[in-house]
Short mmCIF file of C-alpha atoms in Angstrom, two decimals:
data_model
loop_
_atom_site.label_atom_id
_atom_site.label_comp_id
_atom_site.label_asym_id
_atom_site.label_seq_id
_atom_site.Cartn_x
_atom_site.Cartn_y
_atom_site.Cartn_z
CA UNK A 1 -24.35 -6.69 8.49
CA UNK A 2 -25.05 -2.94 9.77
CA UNK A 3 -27.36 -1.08 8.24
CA UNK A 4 -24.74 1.92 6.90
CA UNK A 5 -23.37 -1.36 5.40
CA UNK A 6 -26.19 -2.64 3.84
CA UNK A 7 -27.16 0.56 2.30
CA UNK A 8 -23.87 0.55 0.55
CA UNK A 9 -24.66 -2.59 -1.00
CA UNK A 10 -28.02 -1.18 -2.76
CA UNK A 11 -25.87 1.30 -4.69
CA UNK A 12 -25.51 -1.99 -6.99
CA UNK A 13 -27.96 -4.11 -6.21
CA UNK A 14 -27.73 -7.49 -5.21
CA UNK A 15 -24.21 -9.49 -5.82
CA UNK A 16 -24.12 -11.80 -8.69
CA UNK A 17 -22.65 -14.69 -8.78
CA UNK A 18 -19.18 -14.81 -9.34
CA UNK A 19 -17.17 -17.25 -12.29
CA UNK A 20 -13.71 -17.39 -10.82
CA UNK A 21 -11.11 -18.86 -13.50
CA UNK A 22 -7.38 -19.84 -12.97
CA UNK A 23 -5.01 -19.78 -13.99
CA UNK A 24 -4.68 -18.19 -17.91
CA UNK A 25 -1.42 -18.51 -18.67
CA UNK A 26 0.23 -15.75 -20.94
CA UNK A 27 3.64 -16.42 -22.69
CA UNK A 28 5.82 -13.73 -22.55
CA UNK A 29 9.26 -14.07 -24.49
CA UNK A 30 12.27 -13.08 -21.82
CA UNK A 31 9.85 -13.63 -19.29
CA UNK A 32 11.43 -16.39 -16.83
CA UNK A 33 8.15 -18.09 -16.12
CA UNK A 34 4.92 -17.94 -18.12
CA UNK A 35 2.39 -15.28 -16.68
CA UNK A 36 0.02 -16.78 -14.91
CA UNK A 37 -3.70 -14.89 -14.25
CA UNK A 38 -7.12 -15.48 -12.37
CA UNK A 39 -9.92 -14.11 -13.59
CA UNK A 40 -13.11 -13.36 -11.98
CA UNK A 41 -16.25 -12.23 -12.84
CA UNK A 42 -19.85 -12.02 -12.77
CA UNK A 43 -21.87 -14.88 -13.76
CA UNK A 44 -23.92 -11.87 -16.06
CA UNK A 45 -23.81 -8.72 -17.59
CA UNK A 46 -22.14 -7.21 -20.04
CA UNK A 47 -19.92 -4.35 -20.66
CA UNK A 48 -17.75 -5.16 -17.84
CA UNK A 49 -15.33 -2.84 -16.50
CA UNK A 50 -11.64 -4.52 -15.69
CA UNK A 51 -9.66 -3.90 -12.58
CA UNK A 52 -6.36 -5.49 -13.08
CA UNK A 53 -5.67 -5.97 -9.42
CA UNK A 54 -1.37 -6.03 -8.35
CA UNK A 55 -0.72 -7.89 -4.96
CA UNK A 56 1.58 -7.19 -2.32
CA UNK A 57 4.78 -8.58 -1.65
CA UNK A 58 4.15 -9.49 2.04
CA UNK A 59 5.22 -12.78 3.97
CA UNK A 60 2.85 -15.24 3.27
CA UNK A 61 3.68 -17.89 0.71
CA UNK A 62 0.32 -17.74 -1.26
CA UNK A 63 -1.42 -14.58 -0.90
CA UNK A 64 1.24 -12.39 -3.01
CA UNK A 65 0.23 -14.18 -6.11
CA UNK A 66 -2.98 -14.60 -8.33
CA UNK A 67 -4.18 -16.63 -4.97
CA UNK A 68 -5.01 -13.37 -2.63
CA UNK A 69 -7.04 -10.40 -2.13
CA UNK A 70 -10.42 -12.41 -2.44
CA UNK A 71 -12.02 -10.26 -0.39
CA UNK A 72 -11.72 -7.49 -2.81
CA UNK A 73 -11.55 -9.54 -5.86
CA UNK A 74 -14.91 -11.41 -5.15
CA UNK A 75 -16.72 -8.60 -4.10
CA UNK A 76 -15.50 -6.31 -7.52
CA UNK A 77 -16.37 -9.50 -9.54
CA UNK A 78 -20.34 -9.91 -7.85
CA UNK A 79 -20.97 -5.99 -8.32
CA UNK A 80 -19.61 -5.77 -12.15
CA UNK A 81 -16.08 -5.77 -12.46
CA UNK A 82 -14.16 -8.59 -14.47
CA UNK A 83 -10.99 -8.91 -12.24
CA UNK A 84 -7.61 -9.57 -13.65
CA UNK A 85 -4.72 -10.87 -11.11
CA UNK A 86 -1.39 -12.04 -12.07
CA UNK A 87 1.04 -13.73 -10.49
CA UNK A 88 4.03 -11.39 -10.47
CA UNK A 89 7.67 -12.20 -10.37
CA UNK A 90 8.18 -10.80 -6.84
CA UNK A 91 5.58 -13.39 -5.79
CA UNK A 92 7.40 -16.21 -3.05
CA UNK A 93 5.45 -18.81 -5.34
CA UNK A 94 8.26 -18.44 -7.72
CA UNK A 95 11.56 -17.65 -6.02
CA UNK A 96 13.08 -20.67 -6.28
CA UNK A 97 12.15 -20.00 -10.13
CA UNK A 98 13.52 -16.50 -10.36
CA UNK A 99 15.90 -15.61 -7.70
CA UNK A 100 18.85 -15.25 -10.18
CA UNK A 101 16.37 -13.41 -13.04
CA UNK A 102 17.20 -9.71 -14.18
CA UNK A 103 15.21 -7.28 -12.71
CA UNK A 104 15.70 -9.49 -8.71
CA UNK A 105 14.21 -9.10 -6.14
CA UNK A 106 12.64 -5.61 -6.83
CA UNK A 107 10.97 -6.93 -10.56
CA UNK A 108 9.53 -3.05 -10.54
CA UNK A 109 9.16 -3.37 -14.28
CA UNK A 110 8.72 -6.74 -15.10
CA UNK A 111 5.53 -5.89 -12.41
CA UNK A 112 4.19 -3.00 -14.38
CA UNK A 113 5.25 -4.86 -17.80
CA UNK A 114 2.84 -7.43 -16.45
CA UNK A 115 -0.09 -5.65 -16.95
CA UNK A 116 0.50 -4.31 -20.25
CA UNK A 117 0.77 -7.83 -21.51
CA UNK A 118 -2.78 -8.35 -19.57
CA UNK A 119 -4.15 -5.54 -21.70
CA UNK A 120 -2.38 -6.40 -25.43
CA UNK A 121 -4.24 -9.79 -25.01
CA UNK A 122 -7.53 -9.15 -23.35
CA UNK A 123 -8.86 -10.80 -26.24
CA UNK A 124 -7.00 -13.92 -25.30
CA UNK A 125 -8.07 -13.64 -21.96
CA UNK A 126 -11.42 -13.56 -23.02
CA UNK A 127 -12.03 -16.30 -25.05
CA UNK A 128 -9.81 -18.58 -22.37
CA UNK A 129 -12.02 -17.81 -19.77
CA UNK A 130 -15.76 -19.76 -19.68
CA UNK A 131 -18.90 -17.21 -20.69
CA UNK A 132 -16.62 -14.15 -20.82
CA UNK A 133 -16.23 -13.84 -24.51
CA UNK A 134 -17.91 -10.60 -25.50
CA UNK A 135 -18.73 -8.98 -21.68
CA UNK A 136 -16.04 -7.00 -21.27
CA UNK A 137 -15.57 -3.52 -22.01
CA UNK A 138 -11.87 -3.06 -23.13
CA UNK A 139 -12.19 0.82 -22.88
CA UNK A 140 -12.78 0.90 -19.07
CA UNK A 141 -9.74 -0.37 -17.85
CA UNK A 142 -8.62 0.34 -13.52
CA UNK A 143 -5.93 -0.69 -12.01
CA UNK A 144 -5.79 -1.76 -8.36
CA UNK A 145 -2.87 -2.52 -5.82
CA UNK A 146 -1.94 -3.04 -2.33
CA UNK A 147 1.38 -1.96 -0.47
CA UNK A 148 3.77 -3.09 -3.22
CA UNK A 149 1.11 -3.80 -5.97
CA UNK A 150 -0.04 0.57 -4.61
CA UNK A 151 3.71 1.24 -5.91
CA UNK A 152 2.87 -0.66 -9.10
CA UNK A 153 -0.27 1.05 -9.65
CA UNK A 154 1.41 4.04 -9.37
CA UNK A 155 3.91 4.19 -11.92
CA UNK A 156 1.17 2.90 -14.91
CA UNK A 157 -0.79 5.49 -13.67
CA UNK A 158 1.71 7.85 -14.49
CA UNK A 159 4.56 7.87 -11.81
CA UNK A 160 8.11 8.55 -12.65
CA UNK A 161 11.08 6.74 -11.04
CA UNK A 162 14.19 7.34 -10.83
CA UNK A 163 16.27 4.47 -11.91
CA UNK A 164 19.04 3.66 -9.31
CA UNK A 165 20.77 1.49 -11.05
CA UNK A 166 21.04 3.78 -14.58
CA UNK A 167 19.99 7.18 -12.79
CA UNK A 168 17.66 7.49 -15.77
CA UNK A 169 13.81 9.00 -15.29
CA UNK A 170 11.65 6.27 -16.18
CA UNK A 171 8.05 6.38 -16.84
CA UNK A 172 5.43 3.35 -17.64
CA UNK A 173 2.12 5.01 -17.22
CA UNK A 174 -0.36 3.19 -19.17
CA UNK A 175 -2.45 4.97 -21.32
CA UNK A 176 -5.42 2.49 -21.53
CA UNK A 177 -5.96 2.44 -17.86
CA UNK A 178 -8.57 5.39 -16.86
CA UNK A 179 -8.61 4.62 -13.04
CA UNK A 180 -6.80 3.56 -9.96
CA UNK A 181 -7.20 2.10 -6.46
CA UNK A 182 -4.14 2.62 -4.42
CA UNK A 183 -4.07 0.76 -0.91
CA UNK A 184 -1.51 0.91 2.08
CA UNK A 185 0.78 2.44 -1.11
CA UNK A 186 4.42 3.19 -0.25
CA UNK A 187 5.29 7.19 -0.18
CA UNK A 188 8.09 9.41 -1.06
CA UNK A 189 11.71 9.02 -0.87
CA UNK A 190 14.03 11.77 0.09
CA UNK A 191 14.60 12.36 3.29
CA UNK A 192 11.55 10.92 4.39
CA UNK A 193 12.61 7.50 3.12
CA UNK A 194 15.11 7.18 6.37
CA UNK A 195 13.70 3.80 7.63
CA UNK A 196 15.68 0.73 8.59
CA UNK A 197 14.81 -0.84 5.45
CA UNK A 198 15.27 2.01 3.28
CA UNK A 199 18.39 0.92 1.94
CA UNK A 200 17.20 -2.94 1.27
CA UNK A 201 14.32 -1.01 -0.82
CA UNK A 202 15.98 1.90 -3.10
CA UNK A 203 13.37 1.33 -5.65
CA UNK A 204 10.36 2.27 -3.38
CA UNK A 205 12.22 5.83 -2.71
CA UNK A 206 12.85 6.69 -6.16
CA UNK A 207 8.91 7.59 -7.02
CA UNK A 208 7.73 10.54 -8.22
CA UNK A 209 4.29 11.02 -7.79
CA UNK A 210 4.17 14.64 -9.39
CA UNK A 211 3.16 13.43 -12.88
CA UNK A 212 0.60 10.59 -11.65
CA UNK A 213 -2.44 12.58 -13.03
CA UNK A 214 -4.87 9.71 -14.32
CA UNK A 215 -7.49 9.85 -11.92
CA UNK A 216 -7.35 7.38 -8.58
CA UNK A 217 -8.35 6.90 -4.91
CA UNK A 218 -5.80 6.28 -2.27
CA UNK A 219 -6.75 4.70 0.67
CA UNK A 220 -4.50 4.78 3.89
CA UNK A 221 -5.07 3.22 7.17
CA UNK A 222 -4.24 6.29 10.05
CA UNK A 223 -2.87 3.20 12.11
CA UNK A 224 -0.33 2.52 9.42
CA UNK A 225 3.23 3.09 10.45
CA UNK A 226 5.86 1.92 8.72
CA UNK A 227 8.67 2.48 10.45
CA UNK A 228 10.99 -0.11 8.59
CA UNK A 229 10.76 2.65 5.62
CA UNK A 230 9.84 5.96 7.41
CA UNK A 231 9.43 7.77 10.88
CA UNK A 232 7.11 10.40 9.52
CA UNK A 233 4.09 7.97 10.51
CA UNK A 234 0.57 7.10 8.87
CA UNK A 235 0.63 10.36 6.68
CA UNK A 236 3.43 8.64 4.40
CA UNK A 237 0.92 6.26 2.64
CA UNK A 238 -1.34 9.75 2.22
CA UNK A 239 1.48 11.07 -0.11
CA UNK A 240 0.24 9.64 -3.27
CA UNK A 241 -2.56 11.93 -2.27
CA UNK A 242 -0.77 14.75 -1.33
CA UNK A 243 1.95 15.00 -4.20
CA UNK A 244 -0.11 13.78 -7.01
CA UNK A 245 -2.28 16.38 -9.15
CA UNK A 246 -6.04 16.38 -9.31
CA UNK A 247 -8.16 14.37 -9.82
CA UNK A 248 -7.30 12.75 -7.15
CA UNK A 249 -9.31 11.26 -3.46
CA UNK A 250 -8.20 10.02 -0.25
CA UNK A 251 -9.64 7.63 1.88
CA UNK A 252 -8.33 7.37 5.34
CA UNK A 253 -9.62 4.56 7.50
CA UNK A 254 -9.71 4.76 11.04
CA UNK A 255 -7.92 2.59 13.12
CA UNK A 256 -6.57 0.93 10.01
CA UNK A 257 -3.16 -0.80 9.57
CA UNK A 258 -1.40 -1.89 6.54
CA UNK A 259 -3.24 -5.18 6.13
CA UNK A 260 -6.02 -2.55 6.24
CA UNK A 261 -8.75 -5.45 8.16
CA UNK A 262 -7.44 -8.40 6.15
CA UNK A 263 -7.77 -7.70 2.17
CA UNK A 264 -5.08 -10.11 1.34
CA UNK A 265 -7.03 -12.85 2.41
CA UNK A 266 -9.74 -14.52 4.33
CA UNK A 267 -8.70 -14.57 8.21
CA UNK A 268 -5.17 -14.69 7.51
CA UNK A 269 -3.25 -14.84 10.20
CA UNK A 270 -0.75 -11.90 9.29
CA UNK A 271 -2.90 -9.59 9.55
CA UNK A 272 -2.29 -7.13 11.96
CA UNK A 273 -5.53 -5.29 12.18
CA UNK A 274 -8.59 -7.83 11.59
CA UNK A 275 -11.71 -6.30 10.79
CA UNK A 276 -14.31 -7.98 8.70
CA UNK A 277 -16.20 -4.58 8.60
CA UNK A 278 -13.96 -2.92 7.34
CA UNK A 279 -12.69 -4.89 4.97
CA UNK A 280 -16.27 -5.03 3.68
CA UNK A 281 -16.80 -1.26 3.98
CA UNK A 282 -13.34 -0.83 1.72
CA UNK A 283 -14.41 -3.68 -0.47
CA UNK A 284 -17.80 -1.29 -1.12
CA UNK A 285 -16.09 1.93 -1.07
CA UNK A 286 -13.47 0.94 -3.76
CA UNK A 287 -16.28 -0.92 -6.09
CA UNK A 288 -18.37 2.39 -6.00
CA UNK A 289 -15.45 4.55 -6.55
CA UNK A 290 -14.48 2.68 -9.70
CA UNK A 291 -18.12 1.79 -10.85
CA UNK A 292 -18.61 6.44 -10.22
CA UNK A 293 -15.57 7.06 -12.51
CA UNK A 294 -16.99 4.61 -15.56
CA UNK A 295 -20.30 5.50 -15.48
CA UNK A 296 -19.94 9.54 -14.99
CA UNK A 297 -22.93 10.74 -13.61
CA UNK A 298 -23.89 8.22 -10.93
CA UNK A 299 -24.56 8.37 -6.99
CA UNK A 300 -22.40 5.20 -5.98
CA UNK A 301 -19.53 6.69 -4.45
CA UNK A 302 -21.83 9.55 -3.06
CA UNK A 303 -23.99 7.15 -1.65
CA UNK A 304 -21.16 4.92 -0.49
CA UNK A 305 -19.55 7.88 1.57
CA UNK A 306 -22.77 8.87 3.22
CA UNK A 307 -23.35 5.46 4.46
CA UNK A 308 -20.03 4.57 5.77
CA UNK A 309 -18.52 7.60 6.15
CA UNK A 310 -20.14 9.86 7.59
CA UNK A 311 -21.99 9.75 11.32
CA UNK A 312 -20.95 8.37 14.92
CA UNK A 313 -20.24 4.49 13.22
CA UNK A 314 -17.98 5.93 10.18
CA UNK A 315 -15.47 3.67 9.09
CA UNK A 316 -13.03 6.74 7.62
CA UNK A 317 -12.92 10.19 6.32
CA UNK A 318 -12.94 11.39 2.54
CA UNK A 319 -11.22 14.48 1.54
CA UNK A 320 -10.71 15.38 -2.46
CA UNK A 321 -8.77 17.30 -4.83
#
């Protein structure tokens, strides 16, 4: 561990143990399948913050479900956070289950639905899960997502889509939730959207991040170039930055591609850009963000972004709004 690393870390002291429970399964009627959730948390404390954490969609069988992003997920749950991850209906765990459902293969808002069912039974969720009953704080509430699960995140925190099948402006923002985390998030549509793929994906063009005003922290890799949706390069995952309104932060990692080091999972092998250090600076950066906006007041994102980036060995820049 380097030593801007390490003096991350002391921001929150030392990690906790973490209580890692799977899965809690949530009926929910016209639901195809039962949703399925792990939960993880620290071993103590109270007053627990929740990050409801959306995963990709991605090509890996197991990672795009309440299976991945333990690198983030572990490292929330040791430094306070009780971490919420369904499985959503876009996962590949379940398309020989759903493949014929309404909503296929997009499931945009069955995969914001999904998290409003997390929150209208956090009580369930809390008495299902060992030693969790009464350590949560239901009024801090985050939400979290990478690439797909970033476009998910978007519209609950307040996002507008345009429908293309019923050409109607939709919005699911989510009241409860007070913060977001968007990763490797898709950008706008329009004439931007002009990518290979673009047509395959008319649901990821159809965002509107002009009324996403709950505050959040997008992270983009400057290495991330998605040309399968756009030619405009890396700046397209900055544009939930860039269109949103304040409060809003960016995070731009350096060298950084969409697996952004390997979040999705421990040395899988899609990943594109490995980097244990940065996954671990990200996993740090993202915990004090969230741990700054619930607790008003304290130094752990300042602290985190002098230690990792700033200096020779930075692992991105910071710019705010």
């Amino acid at each position: 561990m380097s030593a801007s690393t390490a003096t991350s870390a002391d921001a929150f002291g030392a990690p906790a143990p973490v209580l890692s429970f799977s899965p809690v399964v949530l009926p929910v009627p016209g639901r195809p399948v039962d949703l399925q959730v792990r939960v993880s948390a620290p071993a103590t404390g109270t007053g627990l913050p929740v990050v409801l954490l959306s995963h990709g969609h991605g090509p890996s069988n197991n990672l795009s479900s309440l299976n991945g992003y333990a690198p983030l997920a572990n490292f929330w749950a040791a430094h306070g956070f009780a971490v919420v991850q369904p499985t959503h209906l876009t996962s590949r765990t379940l398309s020989h289950l759903v493949a014929d459902a309404p909503g296929a293969p997009y499931f945009w808002r069955s995969r914001a639905e999904d998290m409003t069912h997390v929150l209208d039974r956090l009580d369930t969720i809390e008495h299902t899960v060992p030693q969790l009953a009464g350590r949560i704080d239901p009024t801090k509430i985050a939400i979290a997502g990478h690439s797909l699960g970033g476009f998910t995140a978007a519209l609950l925190l307040g996002a507008g889509l345009d429908d293309p099948d019923t050409g109607d402006l939709v919005h699911l923002g989510e009241p409860r939730i007070k913060a977001g985390v968007l990763l490797a998030a898709p950008g706008r549509g329009g004439d931007a959207f002009n990518g290979p793929m673009a047509a395959q994906w008319p649901i990821i063009g159809a965002v509107d991040f002009s009324t996403m005003t709950t505050p959040a922290l997008v992270v983009a890799g400057d290495k991330d170039d998605s040309r399968h949706f756009t030619d405009i390069g890396p700046d397209w995952h900055a544009d939930p930055y860039t269109l949103a309104p304040s409060p809003k932060t960016l995070l731009t990692l350096f060298d950084a591609e969409h697996g952004l080091g390997g979040i999705a999972g421990y040395d899988a092998a899609e990943t594109t850009d490995e980097n244990p250090r940065r996954v671990a600076a990200l996993a740090r950066l993202t915990a004090a963000y969230l741990h700054t906006q619930f607790h008003p007041g304290a130094r752990a994102w300042q602290a985190a972004c002098e230690a990792l980036t700033t200096g020779p060995h930075s692992v991105g820049r910071v710019e705010a709004k």
